[in-house]
Amino acid sequence: MIESEDKTLFAKLKIYTLLDLALIIPNSYDDTTLSKQVEIGKIITAEAVVLEHKNINGKLQIIFNLVNFKTNISATFFKVMPYHYATFTINSKHYIQGKISQYNGFLQLSQPKKITIPNQIVPKYKTILKSSELRDLIKKYITINNLIASGLDEKISKTIYALHFPNTLSDIFEDKSYKSDIIYALKYSEAFNHLKKLQGKRIDYPPKVELNGRIDKFLAHLPFKLTDEQLKCIDDIREDFKSSIKATKRMIVGDVGSGKTMVILACAMMALPNRSVLMAPTSLLALQLYEEACKYLSSFMKIALVTQKTNHGDYTEANLIIGTHALLYKEDLGEIELVMIDEQHRFGTRQRQRLESSFIDGKKKPHMLQFSATPIPRTQAMMDSALIDVSLITTTPFTKDITTKVISKSNFPDLLSKIRDEIRENHQVLIVYPLVEQSEQIPYQSLEEARGFWEKNFDNLFVTHGRDKDKEAVLLEFREKGDILLATTVVEVGISLPRLTMVVVVGAERLGLATLHQLRGRVGRNGLKSYCYLYTNSSEPNRRLDIFTKTTSGFDVAKLDLQFRNSGDILDGTIQSGIKFRWLDMGSDEEIISKAKECL
Ligand code: ADP
Ligand code: MG
């Protein structure tokens, strides 16, 4: 739709689509519509005849007659130039514009402007281009027909068009703010434009094979029933697998403990008699998945484990190969029709693609499933799904019983006795420090500073952090023998610690809710009553932390995080910066996004 001669202008504006252009809206308007009445305190635009000049203390005062209103008005010009005398000669007629006031019963204008063309509304744009240059571009491209051709409906198209070519400003503004239908149209267009761009980026390939293995025997052998959401997710995937046109490309998003592994295992079943591969970010996690797969699948298929250090089973003939990134370096994995990636956010895009690409056959691709434990708001999922299909698992098989509390220094003695209680019960405690070493920027003890205290007062203490090379070994040993684990936020505890019932986060107010949620997700994984203490030494009440204590759903937390983010609350570095919308609010505009998706 965009002509090649205009491509450079579009590039200068860093925009690509007609809707991008339509969404560059005027910053202000020059309105020269002639006024219908004279109102004190308002701007008037009127035809005026010069009656008289007066020079008062270097200021020029002109008495005009407002022809249509049959009244005189006195206008004062403070910066007088020869231009004024040359223009406003006695008896000459002009269109003038200025704000009306009243003094001693006389109408007054201060420094009015002379208008060249009356009865027009000229939008003013603030961009890298000159306002007139941009306006030419807008005139050329922004027509109601073009907006409709871009996919907007007629009503929205007309509303957006009116922003650029208004008949009267009262169609746009109410008390100087945009009217609600204008805001709606802007939000909608922004959502629609974004979705359309994402959709344009999505490229689908045919699958190598369709998959339709049965899972009834597998389900019947499980010691529990899958949750409705687990089943719904499996159904989504089953539909994907049946397609002969598009290889599956789906992301399964579910909180820690929502039971994604069962979905993974069910998919390996559906893939039979074809072969699947599952990549996990750490060897511990891979081992855990392998153990679980053996437990539930070994009567149906052969399973192998591939990590840097150990292998189990013959991966060249296994139906399901589970492994770490070590998989990327094996060249004899054979034909694979289903690629699955667990905890996908802990891999780079290149690693994920590399695994997939080893199994591409000409233009045909293996089915690809990615699993993520970072809950995203439903709105984000709707947006993302233009690019990749998304299934959400928002519930957990059993409700975790976690009490979350904000605590500070005065609660420390109580905290210590709580910790002792838990240890006495053979439970474990995780204490998270902001940093390994001391730092002047952070008003909390570091891991190294605090370590002495804990070592003096408790036995079976383990310490690790993100840069610790031995962290996997430390975690494994802690899982068996430890009482207390000191760590930093960067430590990604990939394994489940079933006895962990308490997490204490030092300096919690410094962290994003998503991070706090990840940390809290470490406890109570086996249904044991658990505690999450958010330690802060700030005496101010913290609404964000308070709200966090009231929900345990990762999807709620993701939504809250977004709302606080929009309101400019503090952030930590762990939050990935999403796309910024000018009008659309990802926290509250779910309905608009869903409408835009329907109309794609
Ligand atoms: P995640 O989504 O974090 O990968 P897991 O798959 O590890 O979660 O599941 C957490 C725990 O819940 C595991 O011990 C698993 O066996 C158990 N589980 C999974 N699905 C169900 C279910 N439907 N009913 C009961 N327990 C389940
Ligand atoms: Mg998992």
XYZ file of C-alpha atoms and ligand atoms in Angstrom:
628
model
C 0.000 0.000 0.000
C 2.947 2.293 0.633
C 4.545 3.647 -2.496
C 8.261 3.173 -2.853
C 8.924 6.896 -3.183
C 7.635 7.326 0.369
C 9.605 4.479 1.875
C 12.404 6.766 3.044
C 9.965 9.055 4.833
C 8.404 6.040 6.511
C 11.852 4.817 7.488
C 12.706 8.217 8.936
C 9.599 7.995 11.067
C 10.572 4.420 11.975
C 7.187 3.166 10.830
C 6.173 0.426 8.437
C 2.454 0.268 7.962
C -0.379 2.556 7.052
C -1.788 2.076 10.520
C 1.538 3.099 12.031
C 1.093 6.340 10.136
C -2.534 6.715 11.155
C -1.461 6.319 14.771
C 0.817 9.332 14.557
C -1.868 11.737 15.642
C -1.805 15.533 15.851
C -0.332 17.104 18.949
C -2.606 20.093 18.556
C -4.867 21.784 16.045
C -5.041 25.299 14.668
C -8.741 25.937 14.557
C -9.895 28.966 12.610
C -13.586 28.155 12.622
C -15.449 31.456 12.976
C -17.062 31.820 16.406
C -20.810 31.814 16.776
C -20.805 33.838 19.949
C -18.700 36.130 22.087
C -17.812 34.464 25.364
C -15.617 35.972 28.017
C -12.669 33.729 28.814
C -12.920 31.845 25.500
C -10.964 32.105 22.277
C -12.796 34.026 19.612
C -12.204 33.869 15.869
C -14.045 36.635 14.046
C -14.105 39.055 11.194
C -12.985 42.492 12.378
C -12.669 45.987 10.928
C -10.028 48.380 12.239
C -11.630 51.531 13.672
C -8.880 53.281 15.584
C -5.197 53.090 16.677
C -3.891 54.285 20.011
C -0.327 54.242 21.257
C -0.199 53.747 25.008
C 3.237 53.586 26.647
C 4.785 51.908 23.635
C 1.924 49.410 23.341
C -0.412 49.527 20.387
C -4.096 49.453 21.054
C -6.461 48.849 18.158
C -10.209 49.184 18.394
C -11.853 46.630 16.136
C -15.458 46.274 15.197
C -16.535 42.642 15.234
C -18.726 42.767 12.182
C -20.942 39.790 12.910
C -21.451 40.648 16.526
C -22.058 44.372 16.095
C -19.737 45.170 18.942
C -16.382 46.818 19.406
C -13.374 45.257 21.083
C -10.057 46.700 22.142
C -6.977 44.699 21.216
C -3.581 45.307 22.733
C -0.296 44.437 21.001
C 2.664 44.411 23.352
C 5.484 43.781 20.927
C 4.713 46.383 18.323
C 6.359 46.105 14.929
C 6.073 48.082 11.718
C 4.125 45.090 10.416
C 1.229 45.911 12.723
C 0.795 49.431 11.382
C 1.212 48.265 7.802
C -1.333 45.513 8.222
C -3.978 46.960 10.432
C -4.685 50.166 8.511
C -7.843 52.042 9.395
C -10.963 50.498 7.834
C -9.142 47.369 6.751
C -10.905 44.052 7.319
C -9.300 40.967 8.882
C -9.928 37.692 10.572
C -8.492 37.798 14.054
C -8.213 35.289 16.853
C -7.540 35.746 20.565
C -8.787 35.185 24.063
C -11.537 37.522 25.222
C -11.491 39.253 28.560
C -13.434 42.113 30.023
C -12.133 45.281 31.626
C -14.383 48.041 32.988
C -17.215 46.676 30.878
C -15.159 46.755 27.668
C -14.291 43.637 25.699
C -10.560 43.117 25.292
C -8.176 40.924 23.364
C -4.521 40.689 24.183
C -2.067 40.155 21.325
C -4.575 38.629 18.883
C -3.379 36.730 15.814
C -4.305 37.574 12.272
C -5.799 34.560 10.523
C -5.263 34.084 6.811
C -7.812 31.409 6.083
C -10.919 31.189 8.236
C -13.021 28.103 8.840
C -10.413 25.430 8.746
C -8.883 23.092 11.280
C -5.203 22.419 10.676
C -3.653 19.565 12.647
C -0.132 20.089 13.973
C 2.172 17.088 14.170
C 5.322 16.785 16.185
C 7.636 14.333 14.487
C 11.065 14.244 12.963
C 9.453 15.462 9.733
C 8.141 18.962 9.295
C 4.500 19.196 10.280
C 3.531 20.092 6.713
C 5.585 17.223 5.288
C 3.880 14.791 7.596
C 0.539 16.299 6.769
C 1.132 15.663 3.066
C 1.878 12.052 3.853
C -1.269 11.786 5.952
C -3.347 13.373 3.206
C -2.006 10.897 0.725
C -2.513 7.740 2.752
C -5.066 8.314 5.467
C -8.419 7.920 3.817
C -11.403 6.102 5.234
C -11.120 3.553 2.442
C -7.464 2.907 3.135
C -8.154 2.490 6.825
C -10.883 -0.003 6.050
C -8.543 -1.774 3.646
C -6.051 -2.052 6.511
C -8.607 -4.091 8.390
C -10.329 -1.568 10.661
C -14.104 -1.504 10.660
C -15.966 1.463 9.272
C -16.729 3.085 12.606
C -13.164 2.913 13.901
C -11.858 4.035 10.501
C -14.070 7.098 10.598
C -13.014 7.923 14.136
C -9.318 7.661 13.336
C -9.838 9.632 10.146
C -11.559 12.398 12.111
C -8.479 12.814 14.287
C -6.522 13.809 11.212
C -9.297 15.632 9.395
C -11.748 16.899 11.980
C -14.932 18.745 11.076
C -15.083 20.324 14.475
C -12.869 19.839 17.475
C -15.868 19.080 19.631
C -16.063 15.726 17.798
C -12.682 14.908 19.284
C -12.402 16.611 22.633
C -14.529 16.909 25.678
C -13.100 19.218 28.346
C -9.750 19.201 26.528
C -9.439 15.382 26.797
C -10.054 12.930 23.998
C -13.580 11.596 23.928
C -14.009 7.984 24.928
C -14.753 6.738 21.397
C -11.506 8.328 20.235
C -9.532 6.604 22.980
C -11.243 3.322 22.164
C -10.425 3.654 18.472
C -6.788 4.439 19.253
C -6.431 1.497 21.625
C -8.145 -0.818 19.199
C -6.048 0.316 16.242
C -2.877 -0.057 18.253
C -3.789 -3.614 19.273
C -4.906 -4.541 15.780
C -1.826 -3.069 14.132
C 0.491 -4.897 16.523
C -1.305 -8.213 16.071
C -1.248 -7.858 12.332
C 2.469 -7.225 12.297
C 3.102 -10.272 14.477
C 0.876 -12.360 12.275
C 2.860 -11.202 9.276
C 6.032 -12.495 10.894
C 4.630 -15.935 11.473
C 5.790 -18.458 8.924
C 4.397 -21.952 9.006
C 5.934 -25.060 7.527
C 4.342 -28.393 6.797
C 5.044 -31.120 9.356
C 7.150 -34.178 8.574
C 4.290 -36.355 9.756
C 0.940 -36.020 11.417
C 0.874 -37.400 14.951
C -2.127 -39.154 16.433
C -0.987 -41.704 19.008
C -3.467 -42.661 21.711
C -3.099 -41.656 25.331
C -5.957 -43.503 27.033
C -3.744 -46.244 28.465
C -1.274 -43.693 29.734
C -4.066 -41.716 31.418
C -5.534 -44.848 32.937
C -2.206 -45.769 34.530
C -1.693 -42.416 36.257
C -2.219 -42.364 40.028
C -4.239 -39.155 39.651
C -6.641 -37.522 37.235
C -5.298 -34.760 35.057
C -6.793 -31.345 35.728
C -9.228 -29.819 33.233
C -6.584 -27.407 32.087
C -3.985 -30.117 31.585
C -6.531 -32.004 29.463
C -7.535 -28.884 27.536
C -3.900 -28.228 26.795
C -3.379 -31.791 25.565
C -6.470 -31.372 23.362
C -5.086 -28.155 21.864
C -1.908 -30.010 21.008
C -3.749 -33.033 19.663
C -5.491 -30.732 17.187
C -2.148 -29.185 16.209
C -0.619 -32.617 15.659
C -3.376 -33.592 13.227
C -2.595 -30.818 10.783
C -0.928 -31.790 7.550
C -0.366 -28.149 6.619
C 1.266 -26.586 9.640
C 3.846 -28.116 11.921
C 2.883 -27.466 15.559
C 4.328 -24.306 17.046
C 2.943 -23.884 20.521
C 3.971 -22.481 23.864
C 2.530 -23.988 27.021
C 2.623 -21.539 29.888
C 1.921 -22.735 33.401
C 2.978 -21.786 36.860
C 5.605 -23.810 38.683
C 3.821 -26.945 39.871
C 0.958 -26.704 37.401
C 1.801 -30.137 36.053
C 3.435 -29.394 32.726
C 5.462 -32.599 32.870
C 2.284 -34.636 32.452
C 1.519 -32.691 29.295
C 5.030 -33.424 28.053
C 4.595 -37.134 28.709
C 1.173 -37.202 27.051
C 2.717 -35.575 23.983
C 5.432 -38.212 23.781
C 2.577 -40.755 23.810
C 0.724 -38.962 21.025
C 3.924 -38.894 18.989
C 4.232 -42.707 19.014
C 5.332 -44.591 16.988
C 7.403 -41.563 16.011
C 10.250 -40.276 18.157
C 10.430 -37.241 20.435
C 13.215 -35.267 22.030
C 12.920 -33.165 25.199
C 15.558 -30.614 26.160
C 15.862 -29.219 29.702
C 18.175 -26.444 30.927
C 20.097 -28.345 33.632
C 21.247 -31.916 34.086
C 19.305 -32.092 37.360
C 16.111 -31.131 35.658
C 16.807 -33.536 32.814
C 17.385 -36.312 35.323
C 14.184 -35.482 37.149
C 12.215 -35.534 33.889
C 13.881 -38.805 32.944
C 12.912 -40.378 36.247
C 9.343 -39.221 35.866
C 9.174 -40.405 32.254
C 10.485 -43.825 33.267
C 7.889 -44.030 36.011
C 4.892 -43.284 33.794
C 5.952 -44.200 30.257
C 8.350 -47.131 30.418
C 5.610 -49.661 29.748
C 4.805 -47.875 26.475
C 8.163 -46.808 25.088
C 11.931 -46.719 25.315
C 13.402 -43.695 27.044
C 16.978 -42.387 27.052
C 18.860 -39.694 28.942
C 21.651 -37.616 27.425
C 23.671 -35.152 29.500
C 27.279 -34.075 29.346
C 28.343 -36.508 32.040
C 25.924 -39.416 31.934
C 23.840 -41.317 29.440
C 21.112 -43.836 30.169
C 19.619 -46.103 27.558
C 20.387 -46.154 23.863
C 19.350 -42.793 22.519
C 19.704 -43.903 18.921
C 16.682 -46.096 19.275
C 14.697 -44.514 22.141
C 11.205 -43.175 21.453
C 11.782 -40.333 23.870
C 15.214 -38.785 24.330
C 15.551 -36.490 27.321
C 18.630 -34.353 27.726
C 20.362 -31.069 28.294
C 22.016 -28.845 25.688
C 24.391 -31.795 25.293
C 21.737 -32.923 22.794
C 22.828 -30.113 20.498
C 26.173 -31.813 19.997
C 24.910 -35.293 19.199
C 24.795 -36.000 15.522
C 23.298 -39.470 15.651
C 19.976 -38.822 17.328
C 18.199 -40.047 14.210
C 14.787 -39.042 12.900
C 12.784 -36.932 15.353
C 9.221 -35.774 14.732
C 8.469 -33.920 17.964
C 10.789 -31.422 19.656
C 9.956 -30.252 23.171
C 11.781 -27.669 25.251
C 11.158 -27.401 28.965
C 11.754 -24.146 30.858
C 12.236 -22.570 27.459
C 13.122 -19.118 28.807
C 16.379 -20.509 30.113
C 17.595 -21.208 26.585
C 18.582 -18.677 23.985
C 16.586 -18.464 20.778
C 19.578 -19.826 18.884
C 19.811 -22.941 21.032
C 16.117 -23.652 20.623
C 16.280 -23.179 16.892
C 19.390 -25.252 16.621
C 17.718 -28.247 18.201
C 14.735 -27.919 15.889
C 16.848 -27.411 12.792
C 18.701 -30.711 13.240
C 15.460 -32.472 12.400
C 14.214 -30.433 9.463
C 13.551 -32.391 6.303
C 13.639 -30.068 3.310
C 10.721 -27.723 3.883
C 9.138 -29.996 6.441
C 9.588 -29.360 10.115
C 9.172 -31.415 13.270
C 6.380 -30.400 15.621
C 7.677 -27.990 18.238
C 6.400 -27.437 21.774
C 7.896 -25.086 24.297
C 7.101 -25.025 27.990
C 7.412 -21.946 30.142
C 6.998 -21.453 33.876
C 6.850 -17.684 33.607
C 3.180 -16.832 33.765
C 2.191 -14.075 31.421
C -0.950 -11.993 31.614
C -3.791 -13.267 29.467
C -3.522 -10.103 27.383
C 0.114 -10.872 26.630
C -0.804 -14.437 25.707
C -3.432 -13.140 23.294
C -0.900 -10.872 21.651
C 1.820 -13.517 21.471
C -0.568 -16.021 19.985
C -0.477 -14.170 16.672
C 3.092 -15.417 16.383
C 2.981 -18.726 18.219
C -0.015 -20.644 19.559
C -0.324 -20.390 23.310
C -1.977 -22.619 25.900
C -2.244 -21.468 29.482
C -2.414 -23.690 32.542
C -3.569 -21.309 35.233
C -4.434 -23.786 37.969
C -2.315 -26.221 39.949
C -3.370 -29.828 40.688
C -3.477 -29.113 44.401
C -3.719 -25.693 45.994
C -0.536 -24.718 47.658
C -0.976 -23.580 51.216
C 1.484 -20.709 51.399
C 1.214 -17.843 53.859
C 2.951 -14.746 52.567
C 3.909 -11.938 54.966
C 5.820 -8.701 54.814
C 8.210 -8.510 57.769
C 10.897 -6.165 59.024
C 13.618 -5.973 61.653
C 11.267 -6.091 64.641
C 9.953 -9.478 63.476
C 13.418 -11.004 63.315
C 13.295 -12.885 66.685
C 9.944 -14.409 65.640
C 11.378 -15.319 62.279
C 14.277 -17.163 63.932
C 11.940 -19.201 66.082
C 9.732 -19.995 63.032
C 12.834 -21.210 61.220
C 13.726 -23.445 64.185
C 10.165 -24.835 64.204
C 10.374 -25.759 60.544
C 13.763 -27.409 60.898
C 12.478 -29.403 63.855
C 9.751 -30.734 61.533
C 12.479 -31.925 59.140
C 11.571 -29.102 56.734
C 13.968 -26.819 54.915
C 14.401 -23.059 54.666
C 15.701 -20.914 51.819
C 17.031 -17.431 52.555
C 17.592 -15.194 49.559
C 20.019 -12.265 49.695
C 20.201 -9.458 47.141
C 23.937 -9.797 46.464
C 26.890 -12.046 47.100
C 29.298 -9.315 48.178
C 28.758 -6.125 50.086
C 27.618 -3.107 48.085
C 27.072 0.482 49.109
C 24.081 0.817 46.817
C 22.015 -1.714 48.653
C 20.974 -1.187 52.247
C 20.987 -4.886 53.083
C 23.523 -7.423 54.170
C 25.065 -9.458 51.405
C 25.229 -13.226 51.401
C 28.869 -13.182 52.534
C 28.188 -10.694 55.326
C 25.227 -12.638 56.650
C 26.786 -16.059 56.345
C 28.675 -15.879 59.686
C 25.514 -15.273 61.666
C 23.712 -18.267 60.228
C 26.749 -20.530 60.534
C 27.063 -19.658 64.208
C 23.393 -20.306 64.973
C 22.421 -23.216 62.730
C 23.796 -26.543 61.526
C 23.484 -28.070 58.072
C 23.845 -24.754 56.332
C 24.477 -24.650 52.580
C 25.444 -21.659 50.492
C 25.301 -21.086 46.749
C 24.752 -18.333 44.223
C 24.467 -17.692 40.505
C 28.185 -17.697 39.759
C 28.884 -20.731 41.924
C 30.275 -23.434 39.650
C 29.260 -26.169 42.047
C 25.712 -24.994 42.546
C 24.094 -28.121 41.153
C 26.118 -30.315 43.508
C 25.389 -27.992 46.446
C 21.669 -28.109 45.675
C 21.664 -31.886 45.399
C 23.453 -32.237 48.709
C 21.177 -29.656 50.318
C 18.139 -31.538 49.103
C 19.289 -34.633 51.013
C 20.999 -33.212 54.090
C 20.395 -29.510 54.467
C 18.359 -27.395 56.858
C 19.055 -23.905 55.561
C 20.123 -22.738 52.125
C 21.518 -19.237 51.656
C 21.364 -18.060 48.054
C 20.909 -15.048 45.807
C 17.992 -14.307 43.509
C 20.018 -15.256 40.483
C 20.287 -18.837 41.581
C 17.769 -20.727 39.513
C 16.702 -23.642 41.624
C 15.812 -25.973 38.817
C 15.125 -29.004 40.947
C 12.178 -29.400 43.216
C 12.937 -29.446 46.903
C 9.985 -31.276 48.405
C 10.889 -30.493 52.017
C 11.322 -26.775 51.427
C 8.574 -24.983 53.357
C 9.953 -21.523 53.961
C 11.533 -18.847 51.830
C 12.768 -15.545 53.240
C 13.469 -12.828 50.677
C 15.759 -10.097 51.982
C 15.104 -6.685 50.430
C 11.881 -7.882 48.814
C 10.728 -4.386 47.865
C 13.621 -4.182 45.420
C 12.337 -7.079 43.370
C 9.677 -7.348 40.702
C 6.579 -9.336 41.539
C 7.450 -11.899 38.881
C 10.741 -12.636 40.613
C 9.093 -12.813 44.020
C 6.575 -15.211 42.582
C 9.315 -17.444 41.173
C 10.997 -17.518 44.566
C 7.763 -18.254 46.372
C 7.098 -21.032 43.880
C 9.994 -22.980 45.396
C 8.082 -23.815 48.572
C 5.068 -25.966 49.255
C 5.490 -28.085 46.174
C 4.193 -31.191 47.861
C 1.257 -29.568 49.551
C 3.054 -28.957 52.861
C 1.976 -25.822 54.732
C 4.544 -23.221 53.717
C 5.654 -19.656 54.352
C 7.060 -16.837 52.293
C 8.500 -13.912 54.247
C 9.235 -10.685 52.449
C 11.843 -8.903 54.525
C 12.113 -5.165 54.079
C 13.783 -2.500 56.185
C 11.818 0.271 54.589
C 9.322 1.631 57.097
C 6.894 2.803 54.438
C 3.936 0.530 53.758
C 4.369 -1.098 50.373
C 1.111 -1.584 48.476
C 2.733 -3.740 45.853
C 4.059 -6.224 48.399
C 0.802 -6.116 50.333
C -1.217 -7.052 47.269
C 1.288 -9.772 46.446
C 0.660 -11.396 49.836
C -3.000 -11.806 48.917
C -2.705 -14.010 45.830
C -0.742 -17.124 44.938
C -1.724 -17.337 41.275
C 1.141 -16.555 38.949
C -1.311 -15.266 36.383
C -2.740 -12.770 38.873
C 0.778 -11.759 39.804
C 1.717 -11.238 36.163
C -1.292 -9.002 35.731
C -0.504 -7.041 38.894
C 3.081 -6.691 37.794
C 1.883 -5.189 34.563
C -0.452 -2.791 36.321
C 2.261 -1.622 38.697
C 4.656 -1.351 35.809
C 2.208 0.842 33.944
C 1.829 3.028 36.992
C 5.590 3.485 37.022
C 6.387 1.453 40.110
C 9.959 0.360 40.760
C 11.375 -2.456 38.752
C 14.263 -4.778 38.919
C 16.342 -5.921 36.010
C 14.585 -9.243 35.724
C 11.479 -7.961 34.035
C 11.720 -8.200 30.303
C 10.702 -4.892 28.854
C 7.605 -5.491 26.790
C 6.503 -3.439 23.842
C 5.304 -0.056 24.904
C 1.904 1.006 23.724
C 0.856 4.603 23.815
C -2.854 3.990 24.287
C -3.359 0.345 24.947
C -3.095 -0.805 28.547
C -2.067 -4.462 28.675
C -3.234 -4.534 32.274
C -6.859 -3.695 31.613
C -7.682 -3.773 27.918
C -8.278 -7.490 27.578
C -11.614 -7.012 25.823
C -10.182 -4.693 23.206
C -7.300 -7.039 22.436
C -9.664 -9.967 22.171
C -11.906 -8.016 19.783
C -8.914 -7.047 17.671
C -7.815 -10.673 17.540
C -11.205 -11.798 16.352
C -11.058 -9.300 13.518
C -7.562 -10.212 12.337
P 5.637 -27.971 36.454
O 4.471 -27.392 35.736
O 6.293 -26.993 37.366
O 6.604 -28.660 35.538
P 5.276 -30.629 37.478
O 4.916 -31.246 36.201
O 6.650 -30.849 37.988
O 4.999 -29.068 37.433
O 4.190 -31.077 38.537
C 4.285 -30.790 39.903
C 3.816 -31.962 40.736
O 2.419 -32.176 40.549
C 4.492 -33.251 40.352
O 4.819 -33.922 41.554
C 3.426 -34.006 39.578
O 3.572 -35.404 39.683
C 2.157 -33.534 40.234
N 0.976 -33.561 39.367
C 0.915 -33.225 38.075
N -0.344 -33.299 37.598
C -1.100 -33.707 38.634
C -2.503 -33.945 38.781
N -3.346 -33.794 37.777
N -2.943 -34.319 40.004
C -2.092 -34.454 41.029
N -0.772 -34.240 40.957
C -0.269 -33.859 39.770
Mg 8.521 -28.459 34.942
